[in-house]
PDB file of C-alpha atoms in Angstrom:
ATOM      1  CA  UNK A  23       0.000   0.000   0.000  1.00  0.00           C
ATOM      2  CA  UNK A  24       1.630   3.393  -0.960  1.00  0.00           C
ATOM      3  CA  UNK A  25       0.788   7.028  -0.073  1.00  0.00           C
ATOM      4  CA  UNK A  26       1.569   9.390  -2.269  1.00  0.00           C
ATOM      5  CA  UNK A  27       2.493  12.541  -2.790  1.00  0.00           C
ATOM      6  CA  UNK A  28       2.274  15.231  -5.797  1.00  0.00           C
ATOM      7  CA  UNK A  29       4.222  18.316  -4.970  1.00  0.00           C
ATOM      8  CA  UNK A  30       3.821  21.903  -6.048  1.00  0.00           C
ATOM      9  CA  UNK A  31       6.169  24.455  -6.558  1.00  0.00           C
ATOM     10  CA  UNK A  32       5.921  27.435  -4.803  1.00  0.00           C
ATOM     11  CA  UNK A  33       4.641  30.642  -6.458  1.00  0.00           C
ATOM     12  CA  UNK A  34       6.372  33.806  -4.074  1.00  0.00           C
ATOM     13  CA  UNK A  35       9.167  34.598  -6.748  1.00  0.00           C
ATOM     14  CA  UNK A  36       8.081  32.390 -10.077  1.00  0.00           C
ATOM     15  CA  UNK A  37       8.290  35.327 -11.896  1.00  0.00           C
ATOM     16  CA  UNK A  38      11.711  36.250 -11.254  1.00  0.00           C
ATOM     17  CA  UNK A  39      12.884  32.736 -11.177  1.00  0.00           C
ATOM     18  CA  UNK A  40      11.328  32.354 -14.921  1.00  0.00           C
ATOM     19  CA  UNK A  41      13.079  34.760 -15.667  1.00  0.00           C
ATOM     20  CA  UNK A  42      16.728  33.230 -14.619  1.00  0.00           C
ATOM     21  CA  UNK A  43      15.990  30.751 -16.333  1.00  0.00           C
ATOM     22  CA  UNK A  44      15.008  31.347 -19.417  1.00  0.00           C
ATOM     23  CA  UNK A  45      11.423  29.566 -19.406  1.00  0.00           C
ATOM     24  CA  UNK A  46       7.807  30.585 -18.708  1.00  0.00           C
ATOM     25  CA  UNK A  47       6.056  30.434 -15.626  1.00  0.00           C
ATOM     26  CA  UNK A  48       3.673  27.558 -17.337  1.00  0.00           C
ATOM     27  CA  UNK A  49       6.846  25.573 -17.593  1.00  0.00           C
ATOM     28  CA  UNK A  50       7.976  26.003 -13.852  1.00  0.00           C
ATOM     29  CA  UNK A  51       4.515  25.088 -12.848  1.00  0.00           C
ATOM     30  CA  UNK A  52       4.452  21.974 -15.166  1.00  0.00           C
ATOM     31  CA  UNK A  53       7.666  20.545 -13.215  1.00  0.00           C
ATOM     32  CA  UNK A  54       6.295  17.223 -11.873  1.00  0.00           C
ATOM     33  CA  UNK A  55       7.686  15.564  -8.659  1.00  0.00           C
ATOM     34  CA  UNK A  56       5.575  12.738  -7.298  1.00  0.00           C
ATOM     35  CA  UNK A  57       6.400  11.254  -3.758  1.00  0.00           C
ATOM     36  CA  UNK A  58       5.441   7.784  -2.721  1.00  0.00           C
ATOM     37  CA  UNK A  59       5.785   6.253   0.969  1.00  0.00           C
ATOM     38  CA  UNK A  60       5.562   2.648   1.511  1.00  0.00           C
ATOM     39  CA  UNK A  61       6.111  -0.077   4.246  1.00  0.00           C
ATOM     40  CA  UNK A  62       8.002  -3.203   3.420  1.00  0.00           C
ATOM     41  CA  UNK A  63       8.092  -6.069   5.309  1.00  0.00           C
ATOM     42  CA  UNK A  64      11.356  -7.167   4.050  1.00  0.00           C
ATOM     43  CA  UNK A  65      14.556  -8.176   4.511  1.00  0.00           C
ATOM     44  CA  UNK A  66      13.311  -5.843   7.628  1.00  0.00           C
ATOM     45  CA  UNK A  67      10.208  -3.474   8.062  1.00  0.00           C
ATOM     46  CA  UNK A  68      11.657  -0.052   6.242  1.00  0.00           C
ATOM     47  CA  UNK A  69       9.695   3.090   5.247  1.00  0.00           C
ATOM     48  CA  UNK A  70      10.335   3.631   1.510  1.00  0.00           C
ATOM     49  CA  UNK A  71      10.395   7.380   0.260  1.00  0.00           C
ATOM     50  CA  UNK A  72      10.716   7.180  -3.545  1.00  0.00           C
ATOM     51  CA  UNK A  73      10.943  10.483  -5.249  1.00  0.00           C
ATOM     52  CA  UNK A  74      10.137  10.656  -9.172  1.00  0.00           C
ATOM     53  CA  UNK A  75      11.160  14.207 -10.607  1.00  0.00           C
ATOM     54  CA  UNK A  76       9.967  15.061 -14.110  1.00  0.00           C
ATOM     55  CA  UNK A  77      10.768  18.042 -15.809  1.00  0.00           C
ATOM     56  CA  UNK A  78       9.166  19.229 -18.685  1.00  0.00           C
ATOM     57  CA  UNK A  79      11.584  21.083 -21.358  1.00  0.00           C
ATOM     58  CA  UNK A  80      15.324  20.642 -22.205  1.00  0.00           C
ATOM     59  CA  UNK A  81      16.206  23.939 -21.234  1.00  0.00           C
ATOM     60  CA  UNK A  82      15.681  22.995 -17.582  1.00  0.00           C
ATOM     61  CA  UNK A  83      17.513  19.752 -17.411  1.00  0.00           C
ATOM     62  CA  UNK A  84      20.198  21.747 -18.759  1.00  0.00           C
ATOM     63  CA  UNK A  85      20.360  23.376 -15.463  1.00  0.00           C
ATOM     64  CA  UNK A  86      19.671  21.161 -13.499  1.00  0.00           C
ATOM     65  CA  UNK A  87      22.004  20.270 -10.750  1.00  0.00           C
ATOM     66  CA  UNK A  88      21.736  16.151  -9.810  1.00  0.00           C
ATOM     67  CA  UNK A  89      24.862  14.760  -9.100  1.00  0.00           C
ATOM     68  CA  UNK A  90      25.396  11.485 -10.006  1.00  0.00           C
ATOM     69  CA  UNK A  91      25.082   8.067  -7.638  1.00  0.00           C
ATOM     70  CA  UNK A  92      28.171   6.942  -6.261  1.00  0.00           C
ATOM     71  CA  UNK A  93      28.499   4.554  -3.434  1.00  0.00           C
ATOM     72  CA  UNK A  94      31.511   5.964  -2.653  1.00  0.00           C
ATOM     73  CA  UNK A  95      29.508   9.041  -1.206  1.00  0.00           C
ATOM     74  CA  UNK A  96      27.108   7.750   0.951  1.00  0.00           C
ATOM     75  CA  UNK A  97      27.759   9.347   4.073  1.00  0.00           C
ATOM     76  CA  UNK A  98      26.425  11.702   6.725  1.00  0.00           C
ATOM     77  CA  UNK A  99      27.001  14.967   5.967  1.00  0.00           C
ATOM     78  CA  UNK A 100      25.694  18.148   6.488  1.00  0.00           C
ATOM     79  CA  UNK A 101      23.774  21.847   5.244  1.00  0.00           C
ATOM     80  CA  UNK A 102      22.485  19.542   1.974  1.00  0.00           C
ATOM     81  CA  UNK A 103      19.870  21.946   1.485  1.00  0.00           C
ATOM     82  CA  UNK A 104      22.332  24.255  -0.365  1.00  0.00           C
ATOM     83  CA  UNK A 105      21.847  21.973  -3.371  1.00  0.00           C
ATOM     84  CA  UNK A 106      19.470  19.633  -4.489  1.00  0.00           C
ATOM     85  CA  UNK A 107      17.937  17.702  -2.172  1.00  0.00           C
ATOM     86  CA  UNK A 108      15.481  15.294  -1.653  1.00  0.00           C
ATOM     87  CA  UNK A 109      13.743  16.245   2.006  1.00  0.00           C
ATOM     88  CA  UNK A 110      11.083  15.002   4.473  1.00  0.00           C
ATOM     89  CA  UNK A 111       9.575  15.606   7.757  1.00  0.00           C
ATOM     90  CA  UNK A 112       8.413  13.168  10.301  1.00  0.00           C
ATOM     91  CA  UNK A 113       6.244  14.079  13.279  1.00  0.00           C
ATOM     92  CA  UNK A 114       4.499  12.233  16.012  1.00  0.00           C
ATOM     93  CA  UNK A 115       3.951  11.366  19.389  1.00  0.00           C
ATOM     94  CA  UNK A 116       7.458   9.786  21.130  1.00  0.00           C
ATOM     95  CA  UNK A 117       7.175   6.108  22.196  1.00  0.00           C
ATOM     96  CA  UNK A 118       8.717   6.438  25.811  1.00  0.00           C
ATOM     97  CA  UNK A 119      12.053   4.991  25.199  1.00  0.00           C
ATOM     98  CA  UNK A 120      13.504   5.080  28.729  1.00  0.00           C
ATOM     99  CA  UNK A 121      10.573   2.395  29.658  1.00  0.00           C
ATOM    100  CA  UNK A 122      10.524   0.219  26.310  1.00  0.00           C
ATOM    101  CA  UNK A 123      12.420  -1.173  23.623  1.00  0.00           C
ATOM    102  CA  UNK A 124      12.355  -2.344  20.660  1.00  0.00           C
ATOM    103  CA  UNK A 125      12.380  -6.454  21.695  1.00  0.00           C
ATOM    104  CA  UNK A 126       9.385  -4.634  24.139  1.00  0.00           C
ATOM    105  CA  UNK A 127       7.270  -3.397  21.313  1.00  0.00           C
ATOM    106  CA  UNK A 128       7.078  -6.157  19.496  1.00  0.00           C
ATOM    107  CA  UNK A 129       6.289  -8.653  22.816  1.00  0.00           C
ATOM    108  CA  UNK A 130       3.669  -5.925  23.776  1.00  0.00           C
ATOM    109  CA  UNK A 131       2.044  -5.312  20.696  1.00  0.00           C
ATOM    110  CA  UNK A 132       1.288  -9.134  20.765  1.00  0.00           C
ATOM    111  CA  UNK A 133      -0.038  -8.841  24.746  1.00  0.00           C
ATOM    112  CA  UNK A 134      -0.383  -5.608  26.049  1.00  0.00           C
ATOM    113  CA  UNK A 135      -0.866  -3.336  23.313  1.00  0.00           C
ATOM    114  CA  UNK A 136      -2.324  -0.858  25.281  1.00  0.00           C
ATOM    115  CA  UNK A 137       0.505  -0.534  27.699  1.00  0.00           C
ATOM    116  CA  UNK A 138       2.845   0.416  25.509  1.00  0.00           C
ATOM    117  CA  UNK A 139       3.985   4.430  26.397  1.00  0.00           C
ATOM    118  CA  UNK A 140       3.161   7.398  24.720  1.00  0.00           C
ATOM    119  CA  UNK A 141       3.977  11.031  24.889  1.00  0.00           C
ATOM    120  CA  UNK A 142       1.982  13.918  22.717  1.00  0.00           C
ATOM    121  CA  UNK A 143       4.871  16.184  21.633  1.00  0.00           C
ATOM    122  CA  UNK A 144       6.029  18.947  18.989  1.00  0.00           C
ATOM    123  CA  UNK A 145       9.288  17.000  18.383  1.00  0.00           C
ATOM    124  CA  UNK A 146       9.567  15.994  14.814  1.00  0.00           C
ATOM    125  CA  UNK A 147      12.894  14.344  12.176  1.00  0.00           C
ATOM    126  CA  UNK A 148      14.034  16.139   9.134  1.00  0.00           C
ATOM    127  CA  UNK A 149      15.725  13.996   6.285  1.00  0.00           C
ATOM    128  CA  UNK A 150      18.205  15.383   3.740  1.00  0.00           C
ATOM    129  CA  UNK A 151      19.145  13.111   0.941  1.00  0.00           C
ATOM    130  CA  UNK A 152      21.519  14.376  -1.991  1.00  0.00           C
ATOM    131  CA  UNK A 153      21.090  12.176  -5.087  1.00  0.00           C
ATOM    132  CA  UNK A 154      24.325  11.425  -4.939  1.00  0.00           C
ATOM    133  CA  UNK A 155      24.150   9.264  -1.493  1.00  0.00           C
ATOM    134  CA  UNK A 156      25.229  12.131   1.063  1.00  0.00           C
ATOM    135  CA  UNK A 157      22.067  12.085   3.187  1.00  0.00           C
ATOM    136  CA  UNK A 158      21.372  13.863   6.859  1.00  0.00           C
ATOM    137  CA  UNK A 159      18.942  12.673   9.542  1.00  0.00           C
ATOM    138  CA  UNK A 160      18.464  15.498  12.311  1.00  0.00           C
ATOM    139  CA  UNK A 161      16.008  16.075  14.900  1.00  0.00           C
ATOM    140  CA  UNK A 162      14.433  18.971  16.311  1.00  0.00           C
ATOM    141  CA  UNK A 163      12.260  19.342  19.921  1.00  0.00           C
ATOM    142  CA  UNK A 164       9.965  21.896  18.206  1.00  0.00           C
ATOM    143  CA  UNK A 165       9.759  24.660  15.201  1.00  0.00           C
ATOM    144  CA  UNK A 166      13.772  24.897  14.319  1.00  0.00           C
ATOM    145  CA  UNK A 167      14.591  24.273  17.880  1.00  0.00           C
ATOM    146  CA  UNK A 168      17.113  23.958  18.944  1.00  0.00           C
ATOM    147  CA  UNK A 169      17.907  26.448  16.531  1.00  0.00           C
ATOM    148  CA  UNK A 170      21.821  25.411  16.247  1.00  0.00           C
ATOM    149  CA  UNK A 171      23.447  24.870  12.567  1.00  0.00           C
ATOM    150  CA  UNK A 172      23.966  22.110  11.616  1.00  0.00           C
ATOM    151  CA  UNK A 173      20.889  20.837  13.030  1.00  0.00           C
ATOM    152  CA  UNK A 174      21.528  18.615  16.107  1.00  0.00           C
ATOM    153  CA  UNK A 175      21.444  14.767  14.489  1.00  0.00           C
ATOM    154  CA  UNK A 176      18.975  11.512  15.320  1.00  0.00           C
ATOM    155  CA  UNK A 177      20.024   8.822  17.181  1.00  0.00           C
ATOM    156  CA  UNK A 178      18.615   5.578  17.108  1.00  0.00           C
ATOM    157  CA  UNK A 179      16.520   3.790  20.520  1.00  0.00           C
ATOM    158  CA  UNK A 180      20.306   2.678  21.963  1.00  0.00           C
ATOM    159  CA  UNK A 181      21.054   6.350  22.098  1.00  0.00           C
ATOM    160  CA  UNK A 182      24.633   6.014  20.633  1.00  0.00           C
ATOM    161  CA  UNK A 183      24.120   5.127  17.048  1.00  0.00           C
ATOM    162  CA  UNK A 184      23.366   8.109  14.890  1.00  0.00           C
ATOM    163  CA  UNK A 185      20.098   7.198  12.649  1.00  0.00           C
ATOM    164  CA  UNK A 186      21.283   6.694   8.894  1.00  0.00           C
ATOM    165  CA  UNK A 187      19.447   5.940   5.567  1.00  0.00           C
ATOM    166  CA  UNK A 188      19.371   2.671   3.385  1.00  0.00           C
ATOM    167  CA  UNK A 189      19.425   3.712  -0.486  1.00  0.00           C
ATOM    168  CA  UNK A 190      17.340   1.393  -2.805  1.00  0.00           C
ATOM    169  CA  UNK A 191      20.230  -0.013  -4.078  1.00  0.00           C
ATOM    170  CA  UNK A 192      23.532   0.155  -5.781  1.00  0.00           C
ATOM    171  CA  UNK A 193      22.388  -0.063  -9.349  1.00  0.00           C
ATOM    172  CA  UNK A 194      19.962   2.566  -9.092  1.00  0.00           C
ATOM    173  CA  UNK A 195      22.891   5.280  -7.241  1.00  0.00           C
ATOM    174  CA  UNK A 196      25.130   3.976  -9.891  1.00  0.00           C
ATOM    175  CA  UNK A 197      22.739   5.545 -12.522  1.00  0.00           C
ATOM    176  CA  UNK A 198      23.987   8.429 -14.029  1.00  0.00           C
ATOM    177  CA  UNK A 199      21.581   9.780 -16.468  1.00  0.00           C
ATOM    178  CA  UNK A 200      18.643   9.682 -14.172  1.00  0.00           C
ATOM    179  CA  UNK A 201      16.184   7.977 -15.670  1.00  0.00           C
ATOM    180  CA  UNK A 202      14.113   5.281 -14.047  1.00  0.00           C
ATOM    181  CA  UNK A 203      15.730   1.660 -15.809  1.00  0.00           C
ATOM    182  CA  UNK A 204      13.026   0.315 -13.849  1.00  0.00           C
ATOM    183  CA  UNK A 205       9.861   2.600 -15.341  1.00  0.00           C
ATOM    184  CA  UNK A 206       6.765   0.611 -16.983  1.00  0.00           C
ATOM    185  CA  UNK A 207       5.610   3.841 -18.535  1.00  0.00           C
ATOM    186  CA  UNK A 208       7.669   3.847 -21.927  1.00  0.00           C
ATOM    187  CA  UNK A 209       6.965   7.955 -21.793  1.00  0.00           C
ATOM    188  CA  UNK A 210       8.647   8.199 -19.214  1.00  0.00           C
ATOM    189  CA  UNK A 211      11.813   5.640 -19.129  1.00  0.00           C
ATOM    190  CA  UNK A 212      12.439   7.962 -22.905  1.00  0.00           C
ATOM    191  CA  UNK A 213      12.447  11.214 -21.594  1.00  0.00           C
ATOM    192  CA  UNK A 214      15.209  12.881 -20.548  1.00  0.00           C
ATOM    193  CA  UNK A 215      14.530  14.695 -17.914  1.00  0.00           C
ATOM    194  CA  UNK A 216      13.153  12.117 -15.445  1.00  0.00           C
ATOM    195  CA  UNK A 217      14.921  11.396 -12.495  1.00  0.00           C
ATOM    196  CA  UNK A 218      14.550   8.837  -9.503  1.00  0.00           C
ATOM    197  CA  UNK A 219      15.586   7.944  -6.213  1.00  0.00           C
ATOM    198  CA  UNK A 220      14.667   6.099  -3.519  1.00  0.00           C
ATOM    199  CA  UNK A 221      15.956   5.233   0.028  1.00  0.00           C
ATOM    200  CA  UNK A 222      14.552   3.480   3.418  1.00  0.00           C
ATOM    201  CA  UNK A 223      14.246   3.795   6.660  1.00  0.00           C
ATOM    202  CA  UNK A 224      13.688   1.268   9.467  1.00  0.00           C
ATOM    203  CA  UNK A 225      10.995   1.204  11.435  1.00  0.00           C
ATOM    204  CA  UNK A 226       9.576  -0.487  14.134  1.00  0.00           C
ATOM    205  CA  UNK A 227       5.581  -1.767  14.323  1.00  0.00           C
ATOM    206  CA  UNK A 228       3.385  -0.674  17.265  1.00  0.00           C
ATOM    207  CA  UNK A 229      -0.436  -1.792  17.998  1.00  0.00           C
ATOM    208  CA  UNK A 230      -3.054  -1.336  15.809  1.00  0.00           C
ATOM    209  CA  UNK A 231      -1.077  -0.602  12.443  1.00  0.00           C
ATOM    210  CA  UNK A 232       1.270   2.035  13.359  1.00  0.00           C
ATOM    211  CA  UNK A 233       4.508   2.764  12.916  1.00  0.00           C
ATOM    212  CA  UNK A 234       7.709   4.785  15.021  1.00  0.00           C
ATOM    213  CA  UNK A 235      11.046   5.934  13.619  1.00  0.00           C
ATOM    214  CA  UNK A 236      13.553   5.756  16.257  1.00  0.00           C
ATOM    215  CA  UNK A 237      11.564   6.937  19.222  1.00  0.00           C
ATOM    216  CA  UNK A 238       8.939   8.189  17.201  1.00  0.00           C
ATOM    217  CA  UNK A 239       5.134   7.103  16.680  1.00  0.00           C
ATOM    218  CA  UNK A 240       4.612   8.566  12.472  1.00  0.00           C
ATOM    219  CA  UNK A 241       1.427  10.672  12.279  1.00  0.00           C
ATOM    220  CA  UNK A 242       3.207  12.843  10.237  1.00  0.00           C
ATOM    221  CA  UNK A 243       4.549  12.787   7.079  1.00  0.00           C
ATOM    222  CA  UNK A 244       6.066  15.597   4.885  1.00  0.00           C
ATOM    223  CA  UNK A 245       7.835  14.939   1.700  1.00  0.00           C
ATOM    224  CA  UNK A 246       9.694  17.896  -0.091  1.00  0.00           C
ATOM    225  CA  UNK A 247      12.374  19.103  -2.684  1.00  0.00           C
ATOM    226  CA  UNK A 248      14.763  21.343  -3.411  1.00  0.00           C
ATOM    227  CA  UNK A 249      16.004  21.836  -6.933  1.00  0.00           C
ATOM    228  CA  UNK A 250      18.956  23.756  -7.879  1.00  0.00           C
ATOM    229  CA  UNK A 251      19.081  25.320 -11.734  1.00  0.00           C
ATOM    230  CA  UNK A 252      22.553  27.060 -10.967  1.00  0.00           C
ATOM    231  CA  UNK A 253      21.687  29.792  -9.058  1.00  0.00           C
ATOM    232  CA  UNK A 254      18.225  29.374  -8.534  1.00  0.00           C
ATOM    233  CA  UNK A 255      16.263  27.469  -6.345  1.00  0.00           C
ATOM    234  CA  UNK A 256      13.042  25.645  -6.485  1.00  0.00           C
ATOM    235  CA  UNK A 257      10.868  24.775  -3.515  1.00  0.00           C
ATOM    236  CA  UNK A 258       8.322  21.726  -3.875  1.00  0.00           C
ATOM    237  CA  UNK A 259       6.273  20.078  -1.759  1.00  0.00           C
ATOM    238  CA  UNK A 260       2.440  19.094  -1.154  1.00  0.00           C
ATOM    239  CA  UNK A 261       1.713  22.411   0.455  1.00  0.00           C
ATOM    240  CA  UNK A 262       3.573  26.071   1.070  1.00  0.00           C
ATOM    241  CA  UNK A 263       3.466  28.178   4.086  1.00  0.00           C
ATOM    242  CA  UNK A 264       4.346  31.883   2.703  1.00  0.00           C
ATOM    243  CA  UNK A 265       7.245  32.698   2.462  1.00  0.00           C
ATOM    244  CA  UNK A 266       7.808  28.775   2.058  1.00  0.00           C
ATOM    245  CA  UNK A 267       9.132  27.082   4.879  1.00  0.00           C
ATOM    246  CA  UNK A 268       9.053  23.304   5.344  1.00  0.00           C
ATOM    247  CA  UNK A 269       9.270  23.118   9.115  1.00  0.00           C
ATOM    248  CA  UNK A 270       5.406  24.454   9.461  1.00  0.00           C
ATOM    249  CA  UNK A 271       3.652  21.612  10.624  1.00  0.00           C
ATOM    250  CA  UNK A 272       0.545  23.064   9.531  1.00  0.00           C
ATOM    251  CA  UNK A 273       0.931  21.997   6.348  1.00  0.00           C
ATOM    252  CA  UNK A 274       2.413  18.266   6.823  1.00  0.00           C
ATOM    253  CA  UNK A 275      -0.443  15.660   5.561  1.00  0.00           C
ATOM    254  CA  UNK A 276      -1.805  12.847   8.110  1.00  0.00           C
ATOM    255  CA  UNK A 277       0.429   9.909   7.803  1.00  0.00           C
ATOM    256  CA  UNK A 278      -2.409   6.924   6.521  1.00  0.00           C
ATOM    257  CA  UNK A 279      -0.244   3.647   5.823  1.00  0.00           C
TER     258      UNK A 279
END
């Protein structure tokens, strides 16, 4: 089962950005970037965020900054939102992990579902991904706090491991055009300008077909991009606060997998 995601760019300096690049306004608003989220059982239970990014003339692609795949760069790194980047938000209540772990949740959820911790809170996970494989997983208590740059990073439940991202796989980083090898839609595997990645996550199942990140229940979910044309920047995602600004959780859909 997949939720997905169709993003929108947003509109506060279209004009001007247009302009940069040598297009019309029509043909910023016709870029396409779908978002799907999906569960997988295995080899382990793993959120999978693929991002699809179509864009519709020449003339953009020609800008376009997506650095190749390469193994070789997968690594944490930081302030990936200077350049492309593939992004999304996670929010939810915590799972209590001073009281529970994750052998715990899994024994509970079988007996005693309902004793199983939780705590309502404005903490919430950003994820940076570069299409190359340099990816970022921070977390923040509340809006951009604690406001320190680089953002301070996740940890995993054991409180020592820093959280990490598993990308598809190594044919699909080792792509360097872009294009989908895997696409049914013979449209789209010819074109271009289409571009793909996907990475996972591992997750842990609580009661009654829910799921945490680290120590995180998702209720949440907020895929978005950032695309760099040289000097310009492009902001997409399912919906803008003005000016944009991904961290308003006023505009993060329900999570419903």
């Amino acid at each position: 089962m997949n939720q997905s995601f169709n993003l929108c760019i947003a509109t506060e300096t279209i004009a001007k950005d247009a302009q940069q690049l040598g297009v019309s306004i029509e043909a910023l608003e016709n870029i396409s970037i779908e978002v799907s989220a999906e569960i997988i059982q295995q080899p382990a239970l793993q959120l999978v965020l693929t991002y699809q990014v179509t864009l519709p003339s020449q003339i953009l692609a020609n800008q376009l900054h997506w650095p190749t795949g390469q193994q070789t760069q997968v690594n944490f790194t930081d302030y990936l939102w200077e350049e492309t980047c593939l992004e999304c938000f996670i929010a939810g209540s915590k799972v209590d992990g001073s009281k529970i772990n994750n052998e715990d949740i899994v024994a509970r959820h079988q007996t005693e579902p309902h004793k199983i911790p939780f705590q309502q809170t404005t903490a919430y996970i950003e994820i940076n991904a570069s299409p190359d494989g340099r990816y970022a997983v921070y977390q923040f208590e509340g809006y951009r706090n604690p406001a320190t740059l680089p953002p301070v990073p996740l940890y995993e439940t054991d409180g020592t491991t820093r959280a990490s991202i598993n990308w598809h796989n190594c044919k699909e980083l080792a792509d360097i055009s872009g294009e989908n090898p895997l696409s049914s839609t013979p449209m789209v595997a010819q074109t271009p300008a289409h571009y793909e990645r996907s990475f996972r996550l591992p997750i842990i199942q609580l009661p009654n077909q829910q799921y945490a990140i680290a120590n995180m229940m998702i209720e949440q979910i907020h895929p978005c991009v950032i695309l760099w044309f040289g000097e310009t920047d492009l902001y997409f995602a399912s919906g803008h606060a003005s000016p944009p600004d991904f961290h308003k959780r006023d505009y993060w859909p329900k999570f419903e997998l």
